[in-house]
PDB file of C-alpha atoms in Angstrom:
ATOM      1  CA  MET A   1      46.088 -21.602  19.104  1.00 38.00           C
ATOM      2  CA  THR A   2      45.207 -24.635  21.174  1.00 38.00           C
ATOM      3  CA  ILE A   3      47.516 -26.909  19.181  1.00 38.00           C
ATOM      4  CA  LYS A   4      50.436 -24.519  19.498  1.00 40.00           C
ATOM      5  CA  LEU A   5      49.981 -24.220  23.246  1.00 44.00           C
ATOM      6  CA  SER A   6      49.525 -27.951  23.681  1.00 44.00           C
ATOM      7  CA  ARG A   7      52.740 -28.747  21.798  1.00 40.00           C
ATOM      8  CA  ARG A   8      54.683 -26.244  23.858  1.00 43.00           C
ATOM      9  CA  THR A   9      53.358 -27.496  27.152  1.00 45.00           C
ATOM     10  CA  LEU A  10      53.874 -31.107  26.080  1.00 42.00           C
ATOM     11  CA  MET A  11      57.566 -30.443  25.429  1.00 38.00           C
ATOM     12  CA  VAL A  12      57.902 -28.718  28.779  1.00 42.00           C
ATOM     13  CA  VAL A  13      56.186 -31.603  30.540  1.00 42.00           C
ATOM     14  CA  ALA A  14      58.474 -34.093  28.832  1.00 40.00           C
ATOM     15  CA  ALA A  15      61.494 -32.131  30.049  1.00 41.00           C
ATOM     16  CA  ALA A  16      60.038 -31.952  33.548  1.00 42.00           C
ATOM     17  CA  SER A  17      59.510 -35.714  33.511  1.00 41.00           C
ATOM     18  CA  LEU A  18      63.163 -36.323  32.671  1.00 38.00           C
ATOM     19  CA  ALA A  19      64.266 -33.945  35.418  1.00 40.00           C
ATOM     20  CA  LEU A  20      61.965 -35.450  38.051  1.00 42.00           C
ATOM     21  CA  PRO A  21      64.013 -36.741  41.021  1.00 39.00           C
ATOM     22  CA  ALA A  22      63.766 -40.242  42.393  1.00 37.00           C
ATOM     23  CA  MET A  23      61.014 -40.554  44.960  1.00 40.00           C
ATOM     24  CA  ALA A  24      61.922 -43.772  46.731  1.00 42.00           C
ATOM     25  CA  ALA A  25      63.271 -42.223  49.936  1.00 55.00           C
ATOM     26  CA  ASP A  26      62.005 -38.653  50.038  1.00 87.00           C
ATOM     27  CA  LYS A  27      58.388 -37.678  50.325  1.00 94.00           C
ATOM     28  CA  VAL A  28      56.835 -35.983  47.346  1.00 97.00           C
ATOM     29  CA  THR A  29      55.546 -32.464  48.000  1.00 97.00           C
ATOM     30  CA  LEU A  30      52.098 -31.994  46.481  1.00 98.00           C
ATOM     31  CA  ARG A  31      51.376 -28.281  46.279  1.00 98.00           C
ATOM     32  CA  MET A  32      47.689 -27.596  45.715  1.00 97.00           C
ATOM     33  CA  SER A  33      46.760 -24.198  44.313  1.00 96.00           C
ATOM     34  CA  THR A  34      43.089 -23.272  44.574  1.00 94.00           C
ATOM     35  CA  PRO A  35      41.080 -20.042  44.439  1.00 91.00           C
ATOM     36  CA  ALA A  36      38.793 -21.519  47.114  1.00 89.00           C
ATOM     37  CA  SER A  37      39.069 -20.629  50.786  1.00 89.00           C
ATOM     38  CA  GLU A  38      40.270 -22.902  53.564  1.00 93.00           C
ATOM     39  CA  THR A  39      36.692 -23.410  54.765  1.00 89.00           C
ATOM     40  CA  ASP A  40      35.347 -24.452  51.353  1.00 89.00           C
ATOM     41  CA  GLN A  41      34.086 -28.048  51.394  1.00 89.00           C
ATOM     42  CA  ARG A  42      36.472 -29.010  48.583  1.00 92.00           C
ATOM     43  CA  SER A  43      39.408 -27.629  50.549  1.00 95.00           C
ATOM     44  CA  ILE A  44      38.304 -29.350  53.741  1.00 95.00           C
ATOM     45  CA  ALA A  45      37.836 -32.699  52.016  1.00 97.00           C
ATOM     46  CA  LEU A  46      41.268 -32.627  50.419  1.00 98.00           C
ATOM     47  CA  ALA A  47      42.955 -31.581  53.674  1.00 98.00           C
ATOM     48  CA  GLU A  48      41.079 -34.043  55.896  1.00 98.00           C
ATOM     49  CA  VAL A  49      40.695 -37.038  53.557  1.00 98.00           C
ATOM     50  CA  PHE A  50      43.237 -36.842  50.745  1.00 98.00           C
ATOM     51  CA  ALA A  51      46.232 -35.592  52.754  1.00 98.00           C
ATOM     52  CA  PRO A  52      46.187 -38.301  55.481  1.00 98.00           C
ATOM     53  CA  ALA A  53      45.664 -41.037  52.890  1.00 98.00           C
ATOM     54  CA  VAL A  54      48.871 -40.181  51.018  1.00 98.00           C
ATOM     55  CA  ALA A  55      50.922 -39.101  54.053  1.00 98.00           C
ATOM     56  CA  ASP A  56      53.227 -42.149  53.966  1.00 97.00           C
ATOM     57  CA  PHE A  57      54.881 -40.961  50.761  1.00 98.00           C
ATOM     58  CA  ALA A  58      53.615 -37.435  50.073  1.00 98.00           C
ATOM     59  CA  THR A  59      53.242 -34.120  51.859  1.00 98.00           C
ATOM     60  CA  TYR A  60      50.089 -32.265  50.879  1.00 98.00           C
ATOM     61  CA  GLU A  61      50.658 -28.502  50.836  1.00 98.00           C
ATOM     62  CA  PRO A  62      47.513 -26.479  50.071  1.00 97.00           C
ATOM     63  CA  HIS A  63      47.537 -22.818  49.059  1.00 97.00           C
ATOM     64  CA  TYR A  64      44.148 -21.088  49.270  1.00 96.00           C
ATOM     65  CA  ASN A  65      42.513 -17.974  47.809  1.00 93.00           C
ATOM     66  CA  GLY A  66      44.720 -17.975  44.716  1.00 91.00           C
ATOM     67  CA  SER A  67      47.710 -17.088  46.909  1.00 94.00           C
ATOM     68  CA  LEU A  68      50.205 -19.296  45.038  1.00 95.00           C
ATOM     69  CA  ILE A  69      49.002 -19.304  41.419  1.00 94.00           C
ATOM     70  CA  ALA A  70      46.497 -16.887  39.900  1.00 89.00           C
ATOM     71  CA  GLN A  71      43.120 -18.416  39.080  1.00 88.00           C
ATOM     72  CA  GLY A  72      43.093 -19.600  35.487  1.00 88.00           C
ATOM     73  CA  SER A  73      46.844 -20.212  35.322  1.00 94.00           C
ATOM     74  CA  GLU A  74      46.990 -23.459  37.306  1.00 96.00           C
ATOM     75  CA  LEU A  75      46.827 -25.887  34.387  1.00 96.00           C
ATOM     76  CA  GLU A  76      49.693 -24.280  32.522  1.00 96.00           C
ATOM     77  CA  THR A  77      51.692 -24.179  35.752  1.00 96.00           C
ATOM     78  CA  ILE A  78      51.179 -27.909  36.273  1.00 97.00           C
ATOM     79  CA  ALA A  79      52.148 -28.508  32.651  1.00 95.00           C
ATOM     80  CA  SER A  80      55.368 -26.514  33.088  1.00 95.00           C
ATOM     81  CA  GLY A  81      56.364 -28.617  36.108  1.00 96.00           C
ATOM     82  CA  ASP A  82      55.944 -25.792  38.623  1.00 96.00           C
ATOM     83  CA  LEU A  83      52.823 -27.121  40.392  1.00 97.00           C
ATOM     84  CA  GLU A  84      51.611 -30.571  41.384  1.00 98.00           C
ATOM     85  CA  MET A  85      47.864 -30.204  41.939  1.00 98.00           C
ATOM     86  CA  SER A  86      44.884 -27.950  41.424  1.00 97.00           C
ATOM     87  CA  ILE A  87      41.149 -28.110  41.093  1.00 96.00           C
ATOM     88  CA  THR A  88      40.061 -27.114  37.619  1.00 95.00           C
ATOM     89  CA  SER A  89      36.768 -26.503  35.872  1.00 93.00           C
ATOM     90  CA  ALA A  90      35.419 -27.764  32.584  1.00 93.00           C
ATOM     91  CA  GLN A  91      35.389 -24.136  31.483  1.00 88.00           C
ATOM     92  CA  GLU A  92      39.129 -23.806  32.083  1.00 93.00           C
ATOM     93  CA  LEU A  93      39.838 -27.048  30.261  1.00 95.00           C
ATOM     94  CA  GLY A  94      37.675 -25.744  27.438  1.00 92.00           C
ATOM     95  CA  GLN A  95      40.295 -23.050  26.856  1.00 90.00           C
ATOM     96  CA  PHE A  96      42.676 -25.798  25.750  1.00 95.00           C
ATOM     97  CA  PHE A  97      40.205 -28.394  24.490  1.00 95.00           C
ATOM     98  CA  PRO A  98      36.920 -26.887  23.231  1.00 93.00           C
ATOM     99  CA  GLU A  99      35.093 -30.206  23.511  1.00 95.00           C
ATOM    100  CA  PHE A 100      35.204 -29.858  27.321  1.00 95.00           C
ATOM    101  CA  THR A 101      32.681 -27.030  27.104  1.00 91.00           C
ATOM    102  CA  ILE A 102      29.954 -29.673  26.859  1.00 94.00           C
ATOM    103  CA  PHE A 103      30.452 -30.306  30.601  1.00 94.00           C
ATOM    104  CA  ALA A 104      30.031 -26.582  31.307  1.00 87.00           C
ATOM    105  CA  THR A 105      26.775 -26.190  29.437  1.00 90.00           C
ATOM    106  CA  GLY A 106      23.721 -24.893  31.236  1.00 91.00           C
ATOM    107  CA  TYR A 107      21.226 -27.561  32.331  1.00 90.00           C
ATOM    108  CA  VAL A 108      23.317 -30.529  31.052  1.00 92.00           C
ATOM    109  CA  HIS A 109      24.304 -32.221  34.327  1.00 92.00           C
ATOM    110  CA  GLN A 110      21.213 -33.116  36.306  1.00 89.00           C
ATOM    111  CA  ASN A 111      22.635 -33.550  39.820  1.00 91.00           C
ATOM    112  CA  ALA A 112      25.708 -34.617  41.774  1.00 94.00           C
ATOM    113  CA  ALA A 113      25.193 -38.330  41.135  1.00 95.00           C
ATOM    114  CA  HIS A 114      24.863 -37.681  37.412  1.00 94.00           C
ATOM    115  CA  GLN A 115      28.226 -35.877  37.458  1.00 96.00           C
ATOM    116  CA  VAL A 116      29.948 -38.922  38.957  1.00 97.00           C
ATOM    117  CA  ALA A 117      28.273 -41.283  36.510  1.00 97.00           C
ATOM    118  CA  VAL A 118      29.440 -39.156  33.583  1.00 97.00           C
ATOM    119  CA  PHE A 119      33.008 -38.828  34.880  1.00 98.00           C
ATOM    120  CA  ASN A 120      33.359 -42.582  35.448  1.00 97.00           C
ATOM    121  CA  ASP A 121      31.724 -43.590  32.162  1.00 97.00           C
ATOM    122  CA  PRO A 122      33.840 -44.725  29.181  1.00 97.00           C
ATOM    123  CA  LEU A 123      32.583 -41.649  27.305  1.00 97.00           C
ATOM    124  CA  MET A 124      35.105 -39.654  29.383  1.00 97.00           C
ATOM    125  CA  ASP A 125      38.119 -41.809  28.470  1.00 97.00           C
ATOM    126  CA  SER A 126      39.067 -39.903  25.345  1.00 97.00           C
ATOM    127  CA  PHE A 127      38.619 -36.564  27.128  1.00 98.00           C
ATOM    128  CA  LYS A 128      40.893 -37.605  30.008  1.00 98.00           C
ATOM    129  CA  GLN A 129      43.501 -39.100  27.700  1.00 98.00           C
ATOM    130  CA  LYS A 130      43.751 -35.958  25.623  1.00 97.00           C
ATOM    131  CA  VAL A 131      44.382 -33.832  28.714  1.00 98.00           C
ATOM    132  CA  GLU A 132      47.142 -36.224  29.786  1.00 98.00           C
ATOM    133  CA  ASP A 133      48.764 -36.481  26.366  1.00 97.00           C
ATOM    134  CA  GLU A 134      48.658 -32.828  25.365  1.00 96.00           C
ATOM    135  CA  LEU A 135      48.768 -30.963  28.663  1.00 97.00           C
ATOM    136  CA  GLY A 136      50.451 -33.369  31.064  1.00 97.00           C
ATOM    137  CA  VAL A 137      47.557 -33.198  33.517  1.00 98.00           C
ATOM    138  CA  LYS A 138      45.758 -36.213  34.966  1.00 98.00           C
ATOM    139  CA  LEU A 139      42.130 -35.801  36.027  1.00 98.00           C
ATOM    140  CA  LEU A 140      41.645 -37.950  39.127  1.00 98.00           C
ATOM    141  CA  ALA A 141      38.101 -37.308  40.311  1.00 98.00           C
ATOM    142  CA  VAL A 142      35.120 -35.005  39.956  1.00 98.00           C
ATOM    143  CA  MET A 143      34.153 -32.737  42.858  1.00 97.00           C
ATOM    144  CA  TYR A 144      30.636 -31.382  43.292  1.00 95.00           C
ATOM    145  CA  LEU A 145      30.604 -27.617  43.647  1.00 88.00           C
ATOM    146  CA  GLY A 146      26.835 -27.250  43.737  1.00 88.00           C
ATOM    147  CA  GLN A 147      23.955 -25.816  41.771  1.00 93.00           C
ATOM    148  CA  ARG A 148      24.731 -22.302  40.633  1.00 95.00           C
ATOM    149  CA  HIS A 149      22.179 -19.553  41.132  1.00 97.00           C
ATOM    150  CA  VAL A 150      21.990 -15.832  40.368  1.00 98.00           C
ATOM    151  CA  ASN A 151      22.885 -13.656  43.381  1.00 98.00           C
ATOM    152  CA  LEU A 152      22.160  -9.905  43.040  1.00 98.00           C
ATOM    153  CA  ARG A 153      22.740  -6.633  44.893  1.00 98.00           C
ATOM    154  CA  GLN A 154      19.284  -5.326  43.934  1.00 97.00           C
ATOM    155  CA  SER A 155      16.386  -6.191  46.208  1.00 97.00           C
ATOM    156  CA  LYS A 156      13.514  -8.252  44.879  1.00 97.00           C
ATOM    157  CA  SER A 157      11.314  -5.172  44.984  1.00 96.00           C
ATOM    158  CA  GLU A 158      13.775  -3.405  42.680  1.00 97.00           C
ATOM    159  CA  LEU A 159      14.269  -6.357  40.343  1.00 98.00           C
ATOM    160  CA  THR A 160      12.300  -9.598  40.364  1.00 98.00           C
ATOM    161  CA  VAL A 161      13.867 -12.265  38.152  1.00 98.00           C
ATOM    162  CA  SER A 162      11.220 -14.431  36.514  1.00 98.00           C
ATOM    163  CA  THR A 163      12.613 -15.048  33.019  1.00 98.00           C
ATOM    164  CA  PRO A 164      15.942 -14.390  31.242  1.00 98.00           C
ATOM    165  CA  SER A 165      14.627 -11.095  29.903  1.00 98.00           C
ATOM    166  CA  ASP A 166      14.627  -9.753  33.470  1.00 98.00           C
ATOM    167  CA  LEU A 167      18.435 -10.027  33.544  1.00 98.00           C
ATOM    168  CA  ALA A 168      18.881  -7.709  30.557  1.00 98.00           C
ATOM    169  CA  GLY A 169      21.495  -5.092  31.417  1.00 97.00           C
ATOM    170  CA  VAL A 170      22.507  -6.798  34.665  1.00 98.00           C
ATOM    171  CA  ASN A 171      26.300  -6.870  35.044  1.00 98.00           C
ATOM    172  CA  LEU A 172      26.772 -10.414  36.274  1.00 98.00           C
ATOM    173  CA  ARG A 173      30.253 -11.432  37.337  1.00 98.00           C
ATOM    174  CA  MET A 174      31.348 -14.609  35.590  1.00 94.00           C
ATOM    175  CA  PRO A 175      34.832 -16.159  35.299  1.00 89.00           C
ATOM    176  CA  GLY A 176      36.697 -14.939  32.257  1.00 89.00           C
ATOM    177  CA  THR A 177      36.742 -17.961  29.946  1.00 84.00           C
ATOM    178  CA  ASP A 178      34.696 -18.051  26.756  1.00 86.00           C
ATOM    179  CA  ALA A 179      32.476 -20.864  28.082  1.00 85.00           C
ATOM    180  CA  TRP A 180      31.598 -18.909  31.229  1.00 88.00           C
ATOM    181  CA  GLN A 181      30.941 -15.733  29.310  1.00 94.00           C
ATOM    182  CA  PHE A 182      28.701 -17.610  26.861  1.00 93.00           C
ATOM    183  CA  LEU A 183      26.676 -19.036  29.744  1.00 94.00           C
ATOM    184  CA  GLY A 184      26.224 -15.569  31.240  1.00 96.00           C
ATOM    185  CA  LYS A 185      24.877 -14.260  27.942  1.00 96.00           C
ATOM    186  CA  ALA A 186      22.648 -17.331  27.574  1.00 96.00           C
ATOM    187  CA  LEU A 187      21.096 -16.487  30.946  1.00 97.00           C
ATOM    188  CA  GLY A 188      20.167 -13.077  29.560  1.00 97.00           C
ATOM    189  CA  ALA A 189      22.716 -11.064  31.554  1.00 98.00           C
ATOM    190  CA  ASN A 190      25.714  -8.928  30.668  1.00 98.00           C
ATOM    191  CA  PRO A 191      28.580 -11.199  31.812  1.00 97.00           C
ATOM    192  CA  THR A 192      31.516  -9.396  33.406  1.00 97.00           C
ATOM    193  CA  PRO A 193      34.826 -11.310  33.671  1.00 96.00           C
ATOM    194  CA  MET A 194      36.457 -11.094  37.080  1.00 94.00           C
ATOM    195  CA  ALA A 195      38.659 -13.227  39.325  1.00 91.00           C
ATOM    196  CA  PHE A 196      36.844 -14.865  42.236  1.00 92.00           C
ATOM    197  CA  THR A 197      39.051 -13.108  44.783  1.00 91.00           C
ATOM    198  CA  GLU A 198      37.817  -9.701  43.555  1.00 96.00           C
ATOM    199  CA  VAL A 199      34.087 -10.430  43.661  1.00 97.00           C
ATOM    200  CA  TYR A 200      33.257  -9.415  47.245  1.00 98.00           C
ATOM    201  CA  THR A 201      34.699  -5.928  46.828  1.00 98.00           C
ATOM    202  CA  ALA A 202      33.086  -5.527  43.414  1.00 98.00           C
ATOM    203  CA  LEU A 203      29.680  -6.355  44.871  1.00 98.00           C
ATOM    204  CA  GLN A 204      30.299  -4.071  47.815  1.00 98.00           C
ATOM    205  CA  THR A 205      31.211  -1.106  45.601  1.00 97.00           C
ATOM    206  CA  GLY A 206      28.649  -1.803  42.883  1.00 97.00           C
ATOM    207  CA  SER A 207      31.231  -2.531  40.194  1.00 97.00           C
ATOM    208  CA  VAL A 208      29.034  -5.524  39.348  1.00 98.00           C
ATOM    209  CA  ASP A 209      25.342  -6.114  40.014  1.00 98.00           C
ATOM    210  CA  GLY A 210      25.684  -9.753  40.944  1.00 98.00           C
ATOM    211  CA  GLN A 211      27.468 -13.049  40.678  1.00 98.00           C
ATOM    212  CA  ASP A 212      26.540 -16.695  40.179  1.00 96.00           C
ATOM    213  CA  ASN A 213      27.656 -19.461  42.518  1.00 94.00           C
ATOM    214  CA  PRO A 214      26.208 -22.315  44.588  1.00 90.00           C
ATOM    215  CA  LEU A 215      24.692 -21.387  47.935  1.00 95.00           C
ATOM    216  CA  PRO A 216      27.606 -22.815  49.987  1.00 88.00           C
ATOM    217  CA  THR A 217      30.005 -20.546  48.106  1.00 90.00           C
ATOM    218  CA  VAL A 218      27.735 -17.552  48.683  1.00 95.00           C
ATOM    219  CA  VAL A 219      27.921 -18.260  52.409  1.00 93.00           C
ATOM    220  CA  ASP A 220      31.572 -19.286  52.530  1.00 89.00           C
ATOM    221  CA  ALA A 221      32.696 -16.143  50.668  1.00 93.00           C
ATOM    222  CA  LYS A 222      30.179 -14.005  52.648  1.00 96.00           C
ATOM    223  CA  PHE A 223      28.586 -12.637  49.487  1.00 98.00           C
ATOM    224  CA  TYR A 224      25.315 -12.483  51.428  1.00 98.00           C
ATOM    225  CA  GLU A 225      26.777  -9.505  53.289  1.00 98.00           C
ATOM    226  CA  VAL A 226      26.815  -7.395  50.106  1.00 98.00           C
ATOM    227  CA  THR A 227      23.802  -8.738  48.170  1.00 98.00           C
ATOM    228  CA  SER A 228      20.026  -8.684  48.618  1.00 98.00           C
ATOM    229  CA  GLN A 229      18.533 -11.627  46.724  1.00 98.00           C
ATOM    230  CA  ILE A 230      19.115 -15.030  45.176  1.00 98.00           C
ATOM    231  CA  ALA A 231      17.105 -16.277  42.216  1.00 98.00           C
ATOM    232  CA  LEU A 232      17.319 -20.067  42.327  1.00 97.00           C
ATOM    233  CA  THR A 233      17.986 -20.538  38.621  1.00 97.00           C
ATOM    234  CA  SER A 234      19.901 -23.828  39.101  1.00 93.00           C
ATOM    235  CA  HIS A 235      21.447 -23.122  35.708  1.00 95.00           C
ATOM    236  CA  LEU A 236      24.552 -25.210  36.217  1.00 93.00           C
ATOM    237  CA  VAL A 237      25.259 -28.246  38.365  1.00 93.00           C
ATOM    238  CA  ASP A 238      28.839 -27.116  38.764  1.00 88.00           C
ATOM    239  CA  LEU A 239      31.932 -29.244  39.144  1.00 94.00           C
ATOM    240  CA  ASN A 240      35.671 -29.215  39.543  1.00 95.00           C
ATOM    241  CA  TYR A 241      38.137 -31.889  38.579  1.00 98.00           C
ATOM    242  CA  VAL A 242      41.041 -32.846  40.832  1.00 98.00           C
ATOM    243  CA  ALA A 243      43.980 -32.139  38.507  1.00 98.00           C
ATOM    244  CA  PHE A 244      47.302 -33.880  39.136  1.00 98.00           C
ATOM    245  CA  SER A 245      50.680 -33.571  37.438  1.00 98.00           C
ATOM    246  CA  LYS A 246      51.184 -36.486  35.035  1.00 98.00           C
ATOM    247  CA  ALA A 247      54.955 -36.107  35.462  1.00 97.00           C
ATOM    248  CA  VAL A 248      54.637 -36.581  39.226  1.00 98.00           C
ATOM    249  CA  TRP A 249      52.143 -39.415  38.716  1.00 98.00           C
ATOM    250  CA  ASP A 250      54.576 -41.273  36.463  1.00 98.00           C
ATOM    251  CA  GLY A 251      57.228 -41.003  39.163  1.00 97.00           C
ATOM    252  CA  LEU A 252      55.069 -42.831  41.696  1.00 98.00           C
ATOM    253  CA  SER A 253      54.979 -46.580  42.166  1.00 97.00           C
ATOM    254  CA  ALA A 254      51.892 -48.506  41.098  1.00 98.00           C
ATOM    255  CA  ASP A 255      50.825 -48.839  44.741  1.00 98.00           C
ATOM    256  CA  GLN A 256      51.312 -45.122  45.336  1.00 98.00           C
ATOM    257  CA  GLN A 257      49.330 -44.288  42.212  1.00 98.00           C
ATOM    258  CA  ALA A 258      46.468 -46.478  43.423  1.00 98.00           C
ATOM    259  CA  THR A 259      46.571 -44.746  46.808  1.00 98.00           C
ATOM    260  CA  VAL A 260      46.491 -41.274  45.240  1.00 98.00           C
ATOM    261  CA  GLN A 261      43.596 -42.257  42.989  1.00 98.00           C
ATOM    262  CA  ALA A 262      41.589 -43.754  45.850  1.00 98.00           C
ATOM    263  CA  ALA A 263      42.361 -40.762  48.085  1.00 98.00           C
ATOM    264  CA  ALA A 264      41.160 -38.291  45.459  1.00 98.00           C
ATOM    265  CA  GLU A 265      37.935 -40.228  44.958  1.00 98.00           C
ATOM    266  CA  ALA A 266      37.344 -40.496  48.708  1.00 98.00           C
ATOM    267  CA  ALA A 267      37.950 -36.763  49.179  1.00 98.00           C
ATOM    268  CA  ALA A 268      35.590 -35.957  46.312  1.00 98.00           C
ATOM    269  CA  GLU A 269      32.871 -38.143  47.818  1.00 97.00           C
ATOM    270  CA  SER A 270      33.324 -36.625  51.276  1.00 97.00           C
ATOM    271  CA  GLY A 271      33.132 -33.097  49.913  1.00 95.00           C
ATOM    272  CA  ARG A 272      30.157 -34.021  47.754  1.00 96.00           C
ATOM    273  CA  GLN A 273      28.068 -35.327  50.619  1.00 95.00           C
ATOM    274  CA  LYS A 274      28.905 -32.389  52.877  1.00 93.00           C
ATOM    275  CA  GLN A 275      28.165 -29.931  50.096  1.00 90.00           C
ATOM    276  CA  LEU A 276      24.775 -31.515  49.419  1.00 92.00           C
ATOM    277  CA  GLU A 277      23.907 -31.391  53.107  1.00 92.00           C
ATOM    278  CA  LYS A 278      25.062 -27.788  53.342  1.00 88.00           C
ATOM    279  CA  GLU A 279      23.017 -26.754  50.302  1.00 89.00           C
ATOM    280  CA  ALA A 280      19.889 -28.260  51.813  1.00 88.00           C
ATOM    281  CA  ASN A 281      20.228 -26.145  54.964  1.00 92.00           C
ATOM    282  CA  LEU A 282      21.290 -22.784  53.562  1.00 95.00           C
ATOM    283  CA  VAL A 283      18.062 -21.288  52.209  1.00 94.00           C
ATOM    284  CA  SER A 284      16.784 -20.669  55.728  1.00 94.00           C
ATOM    285  CA  PHE A 285      20.137 -19.210  56.792  1.00 96.00           C
ATOM    286  CA  LEU A 286      20.238 -16.798  53.859  1.00 97.00           C
ATOM    287  CA  THR A 287      16.640 -15.786  54.486  1.00 97.00           C
ATOM    288  CA  GLU A 288      17.560 -15.052  58.085  1.00 97.00           C
ATOM    289  CA  GLN A 289      20.323 -12.785  56.788  1.00 97.00           C
ATOM    290  CA  GLY A 290      17.673 -10.712  55.031  1.00 97.00           C
ATOM    291  CA  LEU A 291      18.004 -12.020  51.486  1.00 98.00           C
ATOM    292  CA  ASP A 292      15.011 -12.796  49.289  1.00 98.00           C
ATOM    293  CA  VAL A 293      15.452 -16.356  48.047  1.00 97.00           C
ATOM    294  CA  TYR A 294      12.993 -17.553  45.429  1.00 97.00           C
ATOM    295  CA  GLU A 295      12.617 -19.704  42.323  1.00 96.00           C
ATOM    296  CA  PRO A 296      12.034 -18.063  38.925  1.00 97.00           C
ATOM    297  CA  ASP A 297      10.413 -19.699  35.890  1.00 97.00           C
ATOM    298  CA  LEU A 298      12.894 -22.570  35.445  1.00 92.00           C
ATOM    299  CA  THR A 299      11.250 -23.825  32.257  1.00 91.00           C
ATOM    300  CA  ALA A 300      11.714 -20.409  30.666  1.00 96.00           C
ATOM    301  CA  PHE A 301      15.359 -20.329  31.718  1.00 96.00           C
ATOM    302  CA  ARG A 302      16.087 -23.897  30.628  1.00 88.00           C
ATOM    303  CA  ASP A 303      14.480 -23.465  27.217  1.00 91.00           C
ATOM    304  CA  HIS A 304      16.203 -20.139  26.607  1.00 95.00           C
ATOM    305  CA  VAL A 305      19.665 -21.303  27.704  1.00 94.00           C
ATOM    306  CA  GLN A 306      19.599 -24.532  25.723  1.00 87.00           C
ATOM    307  CA  ALA A 307      18.387 -22.673  22.649  1.00 91.00           C
ATOM    308  CA  GLN A 308      21.437 -20.401  22.853  1.00 94.00           C
ATOM    309  CA  TYR A 309      23.787 -23.392  22.730  1.00 90.00           C
ATOM    310  CA  ALA A 310      22.026 -25.121  19.842  1.00 85.00           C
ATOM    311  CA  GLY A 311      23.958 -24.428  16.679  1.00 83.00           C
ATOM    312  CA  SER A 312      26.577 -22.328  18.492  1.00 90.00           C
ATOM    313  CA  GLU A 313      30.321 -22.493  17.911  1.00 87.00           C
ATOM    314  CA  LEU A 314      30.723 -24.132  21.322  1.00 84.00           C
ATOM    315  CA  ALA A 315      28.307 -26.918  20.442  1.00 91.00           C
ATOM    316  CA  ALA A 316      30.117 -27.472  17.131  1.00 92.00           C
ATOM    317  CA  SER A 317      33.172 -28.646  19.096  1.00 91.00           C
ATOM    318  CA  TRP A 318      31.286 -31.392  20.929  1.00 93.00           C
ATOM    319  CA  PRO A 319      31.983 -34.948  19.695  1.00 94.00           C
ATOM    320  CA  ASP A 320      29.050 -36.575  17.961  1.00 92.00           C
ATOM    321  CA  GLY A 321      26.782 -38.556  20.251  1.00 92.00           C
ATOM    322  CA  VAL A 322      28.381 -37.463  23.551  1.00 94.00           C
ATOM    323  CA  LEU A 323      25.461 -35.270  24.617  1.00 89.00           C
ATOM    324  CA  GLU A 324      23.049 -38.156  24.032  1.00 90.00           C
ATOM    325  CA  LYS A 325      25.282 -40.446  26.120  1.00 94.00           C
ATOM    326  CA  ILE A 326      25.360 -37.882  28.933  1.00 93.00           C
ATOM    327  CA  ASN A 327      21.587 -37.582  28.876  1.00 87.00           C
ATOM    328  CA  ALA A 328      21.196 -41.370  28.893  1.00 91.00           C
ATOM    329  CA  LEU A 329      23.153 -41.570  32.160  1.00 94.00           C
ATOM    330  CA  GLY A 330      20.673 -39.276  33.878  1.00 86.00           C
ATOM    331  CA  ASN A 331      17.217 -39.931  35.285  1.00 73.00           C
TER     332      ASN A 331
END
């Protein structure tokens, strides 16, 4: 299925490349489709750092809250020539290239710095090249989304999460890809696929018991208004990649390409530092909002989650030796 889709999208990208207009005089319009809100640190960084850096030859046009392209469809839309930019997850890329699920595995990335080291290491070269060659998407930089935790409607007195067994029967919203759903099961929960834009209402009405996201996202999306606790599971040091149309990239001059690359990296670094600072200050804010915020047995969670991946179909798709290289880049 992946090969068939990749061939189709590759042919479409090739056609889009041939049809791409000259860019010498006119500015390129770079439409960014993201499910994130305008106040998300990734959105702010791209608008305040990336956009001004490329303004001489490109107009950055962001579309927030999945208002332009539905979440999960951005990569195919870039490949078809109908979108220039998005932020994409390893889980979404794993739908096309199963080996990318290694970067979406629980407790693999250690922290934000480790993410950058992995992305910039030669071990990523073959991953990036495959996305370019088969999907027509160029991965420019890695953005730090934060450490994901379990955020529930139930109060701590109703449900205290100490080990994965405590999440049995909990309907935990997770994005709909196989990698996300696997992670939800590995945590011990009943993963429920749902678009990000639907989560607030689902929590409010009780359609789901909880969701998992970094603390800044919990605050930014106001999930704290409709939940009662956060178990600091730190199960995923989450990331997004800045995804850019390879057809548009190939139409830029070498100097413009260098500017786009540097701008994406600068935006990623700006967002990363602000996100880290925000994370550090949010526990007290969430506590003030009435939420119980506490740390469960992380060793129990880590051991259980990693055991679920060992020998799984997802792990079978990982290239030999890559996990060891990722670990070696950590502390």
